[in-house]
Tab-separated table of C-alpha atoms and ligand atoms in Angstrom:
chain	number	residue	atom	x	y	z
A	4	UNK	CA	0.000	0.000	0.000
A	5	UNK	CA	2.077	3.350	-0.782
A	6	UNK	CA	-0.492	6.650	-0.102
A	7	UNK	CA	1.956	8.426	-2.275
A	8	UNK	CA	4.518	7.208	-5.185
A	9	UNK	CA	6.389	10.417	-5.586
A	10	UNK	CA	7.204	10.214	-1.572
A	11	UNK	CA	8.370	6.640	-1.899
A	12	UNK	CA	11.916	5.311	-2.884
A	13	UNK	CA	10.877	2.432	-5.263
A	14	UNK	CA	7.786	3.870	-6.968
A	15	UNK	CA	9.194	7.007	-7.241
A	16	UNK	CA	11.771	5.800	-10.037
A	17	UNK	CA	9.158	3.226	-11.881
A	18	UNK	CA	8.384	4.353	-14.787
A	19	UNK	CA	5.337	2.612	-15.727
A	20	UNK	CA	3.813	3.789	-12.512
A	21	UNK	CA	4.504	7.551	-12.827
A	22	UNK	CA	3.458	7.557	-16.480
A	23	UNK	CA	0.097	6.277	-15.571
A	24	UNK	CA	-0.012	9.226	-13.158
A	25	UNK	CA	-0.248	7.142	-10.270
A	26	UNK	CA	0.081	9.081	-7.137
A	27	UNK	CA	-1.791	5.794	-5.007
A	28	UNK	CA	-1.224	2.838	-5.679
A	29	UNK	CA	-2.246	-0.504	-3.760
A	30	UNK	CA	-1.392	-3.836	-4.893
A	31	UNK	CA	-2.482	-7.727	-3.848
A	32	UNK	CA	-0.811	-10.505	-4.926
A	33	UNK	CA	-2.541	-13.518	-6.855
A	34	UNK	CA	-1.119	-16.290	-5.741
A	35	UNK	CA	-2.182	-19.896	-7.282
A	36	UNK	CA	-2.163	-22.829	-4.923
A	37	UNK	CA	1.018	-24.261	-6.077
A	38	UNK	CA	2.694	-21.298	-4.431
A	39	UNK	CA	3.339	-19.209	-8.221
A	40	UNK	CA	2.914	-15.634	-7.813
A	41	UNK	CA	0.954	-14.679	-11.397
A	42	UNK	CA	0.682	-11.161	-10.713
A	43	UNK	CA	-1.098	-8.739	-8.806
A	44	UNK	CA	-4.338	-6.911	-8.961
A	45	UNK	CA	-3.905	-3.157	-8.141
A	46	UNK	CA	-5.969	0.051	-7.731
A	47	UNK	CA	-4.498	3.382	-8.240
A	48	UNK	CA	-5.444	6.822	-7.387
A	49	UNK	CA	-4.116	9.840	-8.843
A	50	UNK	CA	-3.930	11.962	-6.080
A	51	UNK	CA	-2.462	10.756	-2.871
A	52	UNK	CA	-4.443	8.890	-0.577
A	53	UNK	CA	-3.978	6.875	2.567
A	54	UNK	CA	-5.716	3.130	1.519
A	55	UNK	CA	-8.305	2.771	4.367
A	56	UNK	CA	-8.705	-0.873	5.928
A	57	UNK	CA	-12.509	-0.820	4.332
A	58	UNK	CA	-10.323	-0.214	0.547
A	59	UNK	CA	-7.477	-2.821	1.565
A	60	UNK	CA	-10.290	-5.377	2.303
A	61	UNK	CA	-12.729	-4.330	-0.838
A	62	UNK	CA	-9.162	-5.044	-2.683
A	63	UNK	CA	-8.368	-7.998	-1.564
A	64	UNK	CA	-11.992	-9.193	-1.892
A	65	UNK	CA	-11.741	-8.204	-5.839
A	66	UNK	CA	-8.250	-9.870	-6.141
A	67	UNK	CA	-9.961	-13.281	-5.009
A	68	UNK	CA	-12.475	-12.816	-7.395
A	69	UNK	CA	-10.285	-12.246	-10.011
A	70	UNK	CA	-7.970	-15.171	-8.525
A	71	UNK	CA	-11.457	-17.502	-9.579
A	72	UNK	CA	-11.927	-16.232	-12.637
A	73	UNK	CA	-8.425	-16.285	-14.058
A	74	UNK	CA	-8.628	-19.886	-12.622
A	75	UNK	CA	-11.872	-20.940	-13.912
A	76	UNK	CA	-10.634	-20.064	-17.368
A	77	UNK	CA	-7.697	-21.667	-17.006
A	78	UNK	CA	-9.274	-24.863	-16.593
A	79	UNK	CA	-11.637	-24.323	-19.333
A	80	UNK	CA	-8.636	-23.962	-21.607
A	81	UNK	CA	-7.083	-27.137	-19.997
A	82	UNK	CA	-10.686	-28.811	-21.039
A	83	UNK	CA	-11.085	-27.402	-24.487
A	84	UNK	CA	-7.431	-28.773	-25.045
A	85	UNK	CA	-8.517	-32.199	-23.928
A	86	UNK	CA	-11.676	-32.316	-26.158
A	87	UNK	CA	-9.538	-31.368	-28.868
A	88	UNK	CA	-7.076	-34.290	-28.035
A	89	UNK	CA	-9.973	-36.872	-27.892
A	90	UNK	CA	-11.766	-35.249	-30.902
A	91	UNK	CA	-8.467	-36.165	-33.121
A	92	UNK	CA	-8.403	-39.384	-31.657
A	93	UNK	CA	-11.777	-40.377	-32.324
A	94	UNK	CA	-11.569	-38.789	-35.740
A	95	UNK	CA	-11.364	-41.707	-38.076
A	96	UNK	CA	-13.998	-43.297	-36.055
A	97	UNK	CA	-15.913	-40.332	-36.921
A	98	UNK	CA	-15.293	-40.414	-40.203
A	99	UNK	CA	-16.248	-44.254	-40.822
A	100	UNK	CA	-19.316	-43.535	-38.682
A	101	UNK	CA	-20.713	-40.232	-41.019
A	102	UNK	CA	-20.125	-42.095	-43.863
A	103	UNK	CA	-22.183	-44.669	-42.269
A	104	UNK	CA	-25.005	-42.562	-41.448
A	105	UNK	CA	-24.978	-40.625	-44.717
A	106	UNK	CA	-24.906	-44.150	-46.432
A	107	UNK	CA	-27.649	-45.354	-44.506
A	108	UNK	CA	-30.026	-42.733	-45.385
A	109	UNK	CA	-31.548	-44.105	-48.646
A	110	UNK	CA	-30.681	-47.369	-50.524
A	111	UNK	CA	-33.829	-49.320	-49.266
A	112	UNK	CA	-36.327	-46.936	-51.127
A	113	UNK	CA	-34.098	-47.235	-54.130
A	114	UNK	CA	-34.570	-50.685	-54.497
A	115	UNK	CA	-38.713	-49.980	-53.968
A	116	UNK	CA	-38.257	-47.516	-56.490
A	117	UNK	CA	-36.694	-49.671	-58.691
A	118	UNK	CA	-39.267	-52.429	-58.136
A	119	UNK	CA	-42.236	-50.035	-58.283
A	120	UNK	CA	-41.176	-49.110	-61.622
A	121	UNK	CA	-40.881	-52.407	-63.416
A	122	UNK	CA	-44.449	-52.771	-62.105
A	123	UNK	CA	-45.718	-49.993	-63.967
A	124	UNK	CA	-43.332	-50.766	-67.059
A	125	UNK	CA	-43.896	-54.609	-66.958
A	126	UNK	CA	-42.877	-55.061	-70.417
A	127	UNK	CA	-39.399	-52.845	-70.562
A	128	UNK	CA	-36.601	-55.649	-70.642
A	129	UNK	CA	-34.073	-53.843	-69.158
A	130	UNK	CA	-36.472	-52.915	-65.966
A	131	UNK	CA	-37.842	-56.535	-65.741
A	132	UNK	CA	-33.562	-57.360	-65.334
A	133	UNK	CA	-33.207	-54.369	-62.441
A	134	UNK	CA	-36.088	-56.352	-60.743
A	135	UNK	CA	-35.137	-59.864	-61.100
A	136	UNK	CA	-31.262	-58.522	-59.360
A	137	UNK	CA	-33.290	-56.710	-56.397
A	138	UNK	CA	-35.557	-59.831	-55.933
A	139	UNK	CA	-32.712	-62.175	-55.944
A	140	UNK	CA	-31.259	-59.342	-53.323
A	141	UNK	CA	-34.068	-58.952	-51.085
A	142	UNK	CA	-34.030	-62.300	-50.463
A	143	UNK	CA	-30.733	-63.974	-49.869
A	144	UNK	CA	-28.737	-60.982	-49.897
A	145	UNK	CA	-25.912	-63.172	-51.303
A	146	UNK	CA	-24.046	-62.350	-54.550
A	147	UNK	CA	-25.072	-63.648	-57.767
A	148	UNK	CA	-22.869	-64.014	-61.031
A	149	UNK	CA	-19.137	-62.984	-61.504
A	150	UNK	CA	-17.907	-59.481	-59.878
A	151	UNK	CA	-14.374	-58.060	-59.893
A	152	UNK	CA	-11.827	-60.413	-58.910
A	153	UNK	CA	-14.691	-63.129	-60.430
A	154	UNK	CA	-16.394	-62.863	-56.749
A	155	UNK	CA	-19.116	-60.662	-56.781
A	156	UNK	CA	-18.225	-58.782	-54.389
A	157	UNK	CA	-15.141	-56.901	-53.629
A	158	UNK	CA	-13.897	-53.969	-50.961
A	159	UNK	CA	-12.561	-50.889	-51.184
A	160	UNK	CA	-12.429	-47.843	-48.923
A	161	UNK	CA	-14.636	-50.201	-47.118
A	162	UNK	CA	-16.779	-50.370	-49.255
A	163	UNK	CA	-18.518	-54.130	-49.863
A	164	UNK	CA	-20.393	-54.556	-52.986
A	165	UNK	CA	-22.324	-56.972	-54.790
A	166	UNK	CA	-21.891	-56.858	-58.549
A	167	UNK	CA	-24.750	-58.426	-61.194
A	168	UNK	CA	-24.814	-57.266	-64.200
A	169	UNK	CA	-27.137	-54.449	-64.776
A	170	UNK	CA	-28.992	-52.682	-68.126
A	171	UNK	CA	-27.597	-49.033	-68.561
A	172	UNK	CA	-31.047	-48.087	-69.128
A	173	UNK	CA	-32.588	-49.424	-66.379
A	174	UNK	CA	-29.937	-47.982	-64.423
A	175	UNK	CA	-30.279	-44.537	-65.738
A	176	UNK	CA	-33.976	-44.750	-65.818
A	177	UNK	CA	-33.966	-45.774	-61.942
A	178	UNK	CA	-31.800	-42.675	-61.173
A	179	UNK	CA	-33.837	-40.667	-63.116
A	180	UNK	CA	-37.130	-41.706	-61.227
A	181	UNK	CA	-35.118	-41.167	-57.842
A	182	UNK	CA	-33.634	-37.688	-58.943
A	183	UNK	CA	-36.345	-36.116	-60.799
A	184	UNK	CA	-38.368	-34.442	-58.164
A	185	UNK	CA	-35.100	-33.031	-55.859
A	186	UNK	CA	-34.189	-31.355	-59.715
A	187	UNK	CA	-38.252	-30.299	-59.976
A	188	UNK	CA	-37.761	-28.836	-57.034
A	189	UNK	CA	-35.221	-26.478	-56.869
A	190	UNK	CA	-36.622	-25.771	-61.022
A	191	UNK	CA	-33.837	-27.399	-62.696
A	192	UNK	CA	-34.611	-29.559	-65.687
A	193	UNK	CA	-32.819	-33.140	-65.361
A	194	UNK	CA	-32.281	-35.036	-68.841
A	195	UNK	CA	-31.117	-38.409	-69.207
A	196	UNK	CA	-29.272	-39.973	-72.093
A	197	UNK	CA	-27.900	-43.236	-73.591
A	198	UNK	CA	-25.587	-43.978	-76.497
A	199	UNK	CA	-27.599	-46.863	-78.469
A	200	UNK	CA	-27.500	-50.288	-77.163
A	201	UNK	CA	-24.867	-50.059	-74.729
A	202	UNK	CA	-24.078	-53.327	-73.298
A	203	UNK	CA	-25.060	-53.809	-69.501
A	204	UNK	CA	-22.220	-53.105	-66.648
A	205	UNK	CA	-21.454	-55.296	-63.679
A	206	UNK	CA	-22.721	-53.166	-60.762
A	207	UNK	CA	-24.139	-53.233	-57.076
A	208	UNK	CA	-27.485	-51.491	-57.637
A	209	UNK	CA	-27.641	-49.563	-54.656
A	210	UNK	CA	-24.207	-48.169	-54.656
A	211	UNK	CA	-24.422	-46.687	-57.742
A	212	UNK	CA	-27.655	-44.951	-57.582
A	213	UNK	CA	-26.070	-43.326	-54.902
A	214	UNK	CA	-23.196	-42.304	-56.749
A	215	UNK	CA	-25.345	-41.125	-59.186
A	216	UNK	CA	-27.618	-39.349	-56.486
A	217	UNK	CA	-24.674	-37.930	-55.163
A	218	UNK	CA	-23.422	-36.360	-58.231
A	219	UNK	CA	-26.794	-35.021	-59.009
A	220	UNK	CA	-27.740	-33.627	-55.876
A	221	UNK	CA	-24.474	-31.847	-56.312
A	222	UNK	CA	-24.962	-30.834	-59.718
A	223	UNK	CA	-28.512	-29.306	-58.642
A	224	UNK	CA	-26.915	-27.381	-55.335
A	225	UNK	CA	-24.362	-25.795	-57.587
A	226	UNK	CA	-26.620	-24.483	-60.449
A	227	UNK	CA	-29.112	-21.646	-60.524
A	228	UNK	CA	-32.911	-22.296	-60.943
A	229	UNK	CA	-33.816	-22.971	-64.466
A	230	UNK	CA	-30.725	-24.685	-64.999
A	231	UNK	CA	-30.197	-27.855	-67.013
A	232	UNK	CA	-28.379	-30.774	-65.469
A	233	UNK	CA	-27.411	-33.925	-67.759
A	234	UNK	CA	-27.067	-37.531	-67.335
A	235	UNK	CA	-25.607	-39.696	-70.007
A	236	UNK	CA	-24.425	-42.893	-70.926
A	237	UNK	CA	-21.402	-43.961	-73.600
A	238	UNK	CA	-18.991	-46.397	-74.620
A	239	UNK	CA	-15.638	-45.733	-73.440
A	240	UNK	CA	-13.433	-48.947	-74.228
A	241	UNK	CA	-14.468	-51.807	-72.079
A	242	UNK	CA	-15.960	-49.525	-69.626
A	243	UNK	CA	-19.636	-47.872	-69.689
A	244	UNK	CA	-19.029	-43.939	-69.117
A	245	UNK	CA	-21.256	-41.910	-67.103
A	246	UNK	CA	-21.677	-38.140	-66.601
A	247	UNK	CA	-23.480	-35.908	-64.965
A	248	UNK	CA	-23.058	-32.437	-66.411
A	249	UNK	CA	-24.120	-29.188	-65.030
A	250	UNK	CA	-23.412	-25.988	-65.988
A	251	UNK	CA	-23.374	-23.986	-62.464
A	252	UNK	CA	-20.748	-21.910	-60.448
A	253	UNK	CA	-17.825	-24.828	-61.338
A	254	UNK	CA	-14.589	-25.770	-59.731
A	255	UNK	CA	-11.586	-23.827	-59.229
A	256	UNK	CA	-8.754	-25.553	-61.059
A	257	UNK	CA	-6.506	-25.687	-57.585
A	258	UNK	CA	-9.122	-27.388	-55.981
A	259	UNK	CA	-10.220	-30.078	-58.190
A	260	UNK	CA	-7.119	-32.242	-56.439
A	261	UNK	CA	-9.172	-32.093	-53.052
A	262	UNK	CA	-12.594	-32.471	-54.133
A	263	UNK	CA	-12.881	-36.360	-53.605
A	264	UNK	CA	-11.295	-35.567	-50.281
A	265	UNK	CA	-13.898	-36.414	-46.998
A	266	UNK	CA	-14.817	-33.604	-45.530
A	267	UNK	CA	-13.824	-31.208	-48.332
A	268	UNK	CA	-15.727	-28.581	-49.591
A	269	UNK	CA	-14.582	-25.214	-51.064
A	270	UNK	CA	-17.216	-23.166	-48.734
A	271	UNK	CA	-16.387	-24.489	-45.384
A	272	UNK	CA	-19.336	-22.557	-44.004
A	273	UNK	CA	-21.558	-24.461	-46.496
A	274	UNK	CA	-24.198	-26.825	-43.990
A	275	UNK	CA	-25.670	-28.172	-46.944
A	276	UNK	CA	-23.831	-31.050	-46.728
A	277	UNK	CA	-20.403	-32.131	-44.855
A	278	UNK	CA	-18.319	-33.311	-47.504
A	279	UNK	CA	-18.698	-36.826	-47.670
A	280	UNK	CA	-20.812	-37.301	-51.026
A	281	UNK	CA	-17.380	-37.533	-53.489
A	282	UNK	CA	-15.830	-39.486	-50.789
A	283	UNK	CA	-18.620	-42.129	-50.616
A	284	UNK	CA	-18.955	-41.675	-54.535
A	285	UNK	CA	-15.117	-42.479	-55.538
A	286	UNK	CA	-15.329	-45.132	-52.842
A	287	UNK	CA	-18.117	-46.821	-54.531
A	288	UNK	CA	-16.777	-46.617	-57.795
A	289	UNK	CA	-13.251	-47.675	-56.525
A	290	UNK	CA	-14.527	-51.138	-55.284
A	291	UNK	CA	-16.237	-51.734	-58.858
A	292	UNK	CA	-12.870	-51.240	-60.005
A	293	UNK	CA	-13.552	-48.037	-61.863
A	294	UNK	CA	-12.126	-44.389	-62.287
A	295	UNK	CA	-14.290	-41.717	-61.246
A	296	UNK	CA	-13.001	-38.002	-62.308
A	297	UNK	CA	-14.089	-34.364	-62.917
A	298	UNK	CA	-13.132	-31.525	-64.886
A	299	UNK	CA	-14.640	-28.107	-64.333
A	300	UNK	CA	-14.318	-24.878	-65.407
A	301	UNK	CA	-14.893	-21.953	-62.936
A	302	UNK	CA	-17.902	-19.960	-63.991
A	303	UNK	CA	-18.897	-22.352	-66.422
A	304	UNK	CA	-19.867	-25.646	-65.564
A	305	UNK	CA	-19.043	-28.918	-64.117
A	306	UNK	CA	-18.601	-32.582	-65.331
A	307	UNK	CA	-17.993	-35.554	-63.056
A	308	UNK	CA	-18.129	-38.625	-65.208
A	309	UNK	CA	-16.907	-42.247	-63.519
A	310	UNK	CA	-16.552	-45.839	-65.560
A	311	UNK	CA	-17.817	-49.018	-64.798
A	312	UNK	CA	-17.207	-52.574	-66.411
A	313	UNK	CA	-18.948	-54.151	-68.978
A	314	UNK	CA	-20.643	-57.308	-67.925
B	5	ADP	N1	-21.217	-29.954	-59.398
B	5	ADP	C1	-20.442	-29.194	-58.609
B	5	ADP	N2	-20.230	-27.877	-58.901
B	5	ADP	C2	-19.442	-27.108	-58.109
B	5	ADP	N3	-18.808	-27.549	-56.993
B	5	ADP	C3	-18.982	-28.835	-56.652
B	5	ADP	C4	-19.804	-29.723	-57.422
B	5	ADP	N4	-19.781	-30.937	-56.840
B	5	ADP	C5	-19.001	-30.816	-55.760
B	5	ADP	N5	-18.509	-29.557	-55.633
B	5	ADP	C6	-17.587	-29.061	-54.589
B	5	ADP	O1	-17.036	-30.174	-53.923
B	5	ADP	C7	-17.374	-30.118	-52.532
B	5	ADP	C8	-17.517	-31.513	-51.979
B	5	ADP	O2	-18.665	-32.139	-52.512
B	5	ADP	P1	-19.336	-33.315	-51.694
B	5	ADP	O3	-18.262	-34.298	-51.351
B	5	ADP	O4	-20.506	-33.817	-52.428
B	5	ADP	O5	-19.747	-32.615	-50.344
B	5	ADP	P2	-21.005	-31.649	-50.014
B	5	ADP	O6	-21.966	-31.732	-51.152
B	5	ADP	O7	-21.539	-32.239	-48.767
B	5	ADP	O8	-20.428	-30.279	-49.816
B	5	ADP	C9	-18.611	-29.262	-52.472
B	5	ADP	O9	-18.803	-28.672	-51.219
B	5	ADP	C10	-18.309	-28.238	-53.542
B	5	ADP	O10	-17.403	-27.271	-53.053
B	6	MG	MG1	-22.584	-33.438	-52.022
């Protein structure tokens, strides 16, 4: 407690005291339990004044106080730093757990769909095929016919599927049904197109109508209303291409590395989705032993195309 700094030897010559104007100055200690001094909590006065025992005890009250609060954020720090910690650790569980989720979310209407349409459409060939696979699925749930690696089923990512060999137009005329009222909805016309008589490509139903949902879901969120956004079908060697074409706010070049990356997305603030629909989409197409790929052109447009074996 000094009732005057010019009268006293020590805070006479510090600086930072006299350029505050200080005249009074009172100071507690905060002192942490372990014994470390972490500074003090002072009140100054700028005339001289003798510190009462009412102002050293309203101090020292105010330097507790401050005591708890400097502590109570210190520990929330220490807490934060420990989520953090177990966050990163649990972050590839995480990841294998959204991908999950955002895998779970459809692929049991898709086969209804697909049913439901070959019941309308009894006579279409290529629909009659889409049924007889998701009959034979429904009910044993075991593979039928060859697959990559001449199994029927093969992993990658973690991804399982169950190849049978599929009609391109079935396949496209599936997605279509599945896809055509998101597009209707946000006023975006959605046209689907085949190269003539394609042959059919080995394929786990499910999985690819939701690579094909999640390109087109993308395709939509990216484009303005009125937009077009196209699906086709062509040769390409002894692989079926498909695209999905949009022509929306594109890709810049730098990030078309990343864009198959979980998680990534170029507007991190974007809550539309979290990032996962290339992932799941290159993952899929991976196990069936294709190439999935995009190019892009900022301003312009979009096209994510991906390959699939012939049957
Ligand atoms: N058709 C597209 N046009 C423009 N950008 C796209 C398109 N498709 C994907 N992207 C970009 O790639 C990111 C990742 O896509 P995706 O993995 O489907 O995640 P999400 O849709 O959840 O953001 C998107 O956030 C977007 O930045
Ligand atoms: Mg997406």
């Amino acid at each position: 407690m000094i009732p005057d700094t010019l009268a006293d030897p020590i805070f006479r010559d510090v600086p930072t005291v006299q350029s505050l104007g200080a005249r009074a100055y009172a100071g507690i200690p905060l002192i942490m339990e372990n014994g470390h001094a972490i500074g003090s909590f002072c009140a100054i006065d700028f005339a001289p004044r003798e510190w009462s025992a009412l102002d050293v005890e309203v101090l020292t009250e105010l330097a507790a106080a401050a005591l708890r609060e400097i502590k109570l954020r210190g520990a929330l720090t220490e807490a934060e730093a420990q989520t953090q910690v177990a966050r990163e650790a649990t972050r590839s569980r995480e990841e294998v757990r959204a991908i999950v989720a955002h895998d779970l979310r459809t692929p049991l209407n898709f086969i209804k769909m697909g049913t439901q349409l070959v019941a309308e459409v009894p006579t279409a060939r290529e629909n009659k095929r889409t049924a007889q696979a998701n009959g034979n699925r429904s009910r044993s749930d075991v593979a039928t016919d060859r697959g990559p690696a001449g199994s029927g089923e093969a992993r990658s990512g973690g991804v399982k599927i169950q190849a049978i060999p599929l009609g391109v137009m079935a396949l496209l005329a599936d997605a279509r049904a599945m896809l055509q009222p998101l597009a209707a909805r946000h006023s975006i016309r959605l046209s689907v197109k085949a190269e003539a008589a394609l042959p059919a490509v080995l394929v786990d139903y499910e999985r690819i109508l939701r690579v094909f949902s999640n390109l087109v879901v993308n395709a939509v969120k990216f484009s303005v209303a009125g937009a077009e956004v196209r699906v086709s079908a062509a040769r390409h060697g002894e692989t079926v291409r498909f695209s999905v074409i949009d022509i929306g706010e594109g890709i810049r070049t730098e990030h078309l590395e990343q864009i198959f990356d979980r998680f990534w997305q170029a507007d991190a603030k974007d809550r539309r989705g979290a990032g996962l629909g290339l992932a799941i989409a290159k993952a899929i197409i991976g196990a069936h032993g294709g190439i999935i790929g995009v190019t892009s052109v900022l301003g312009q447009g979009s096209e994510f195309y991906f390959e699939l074996p012939i049957a």
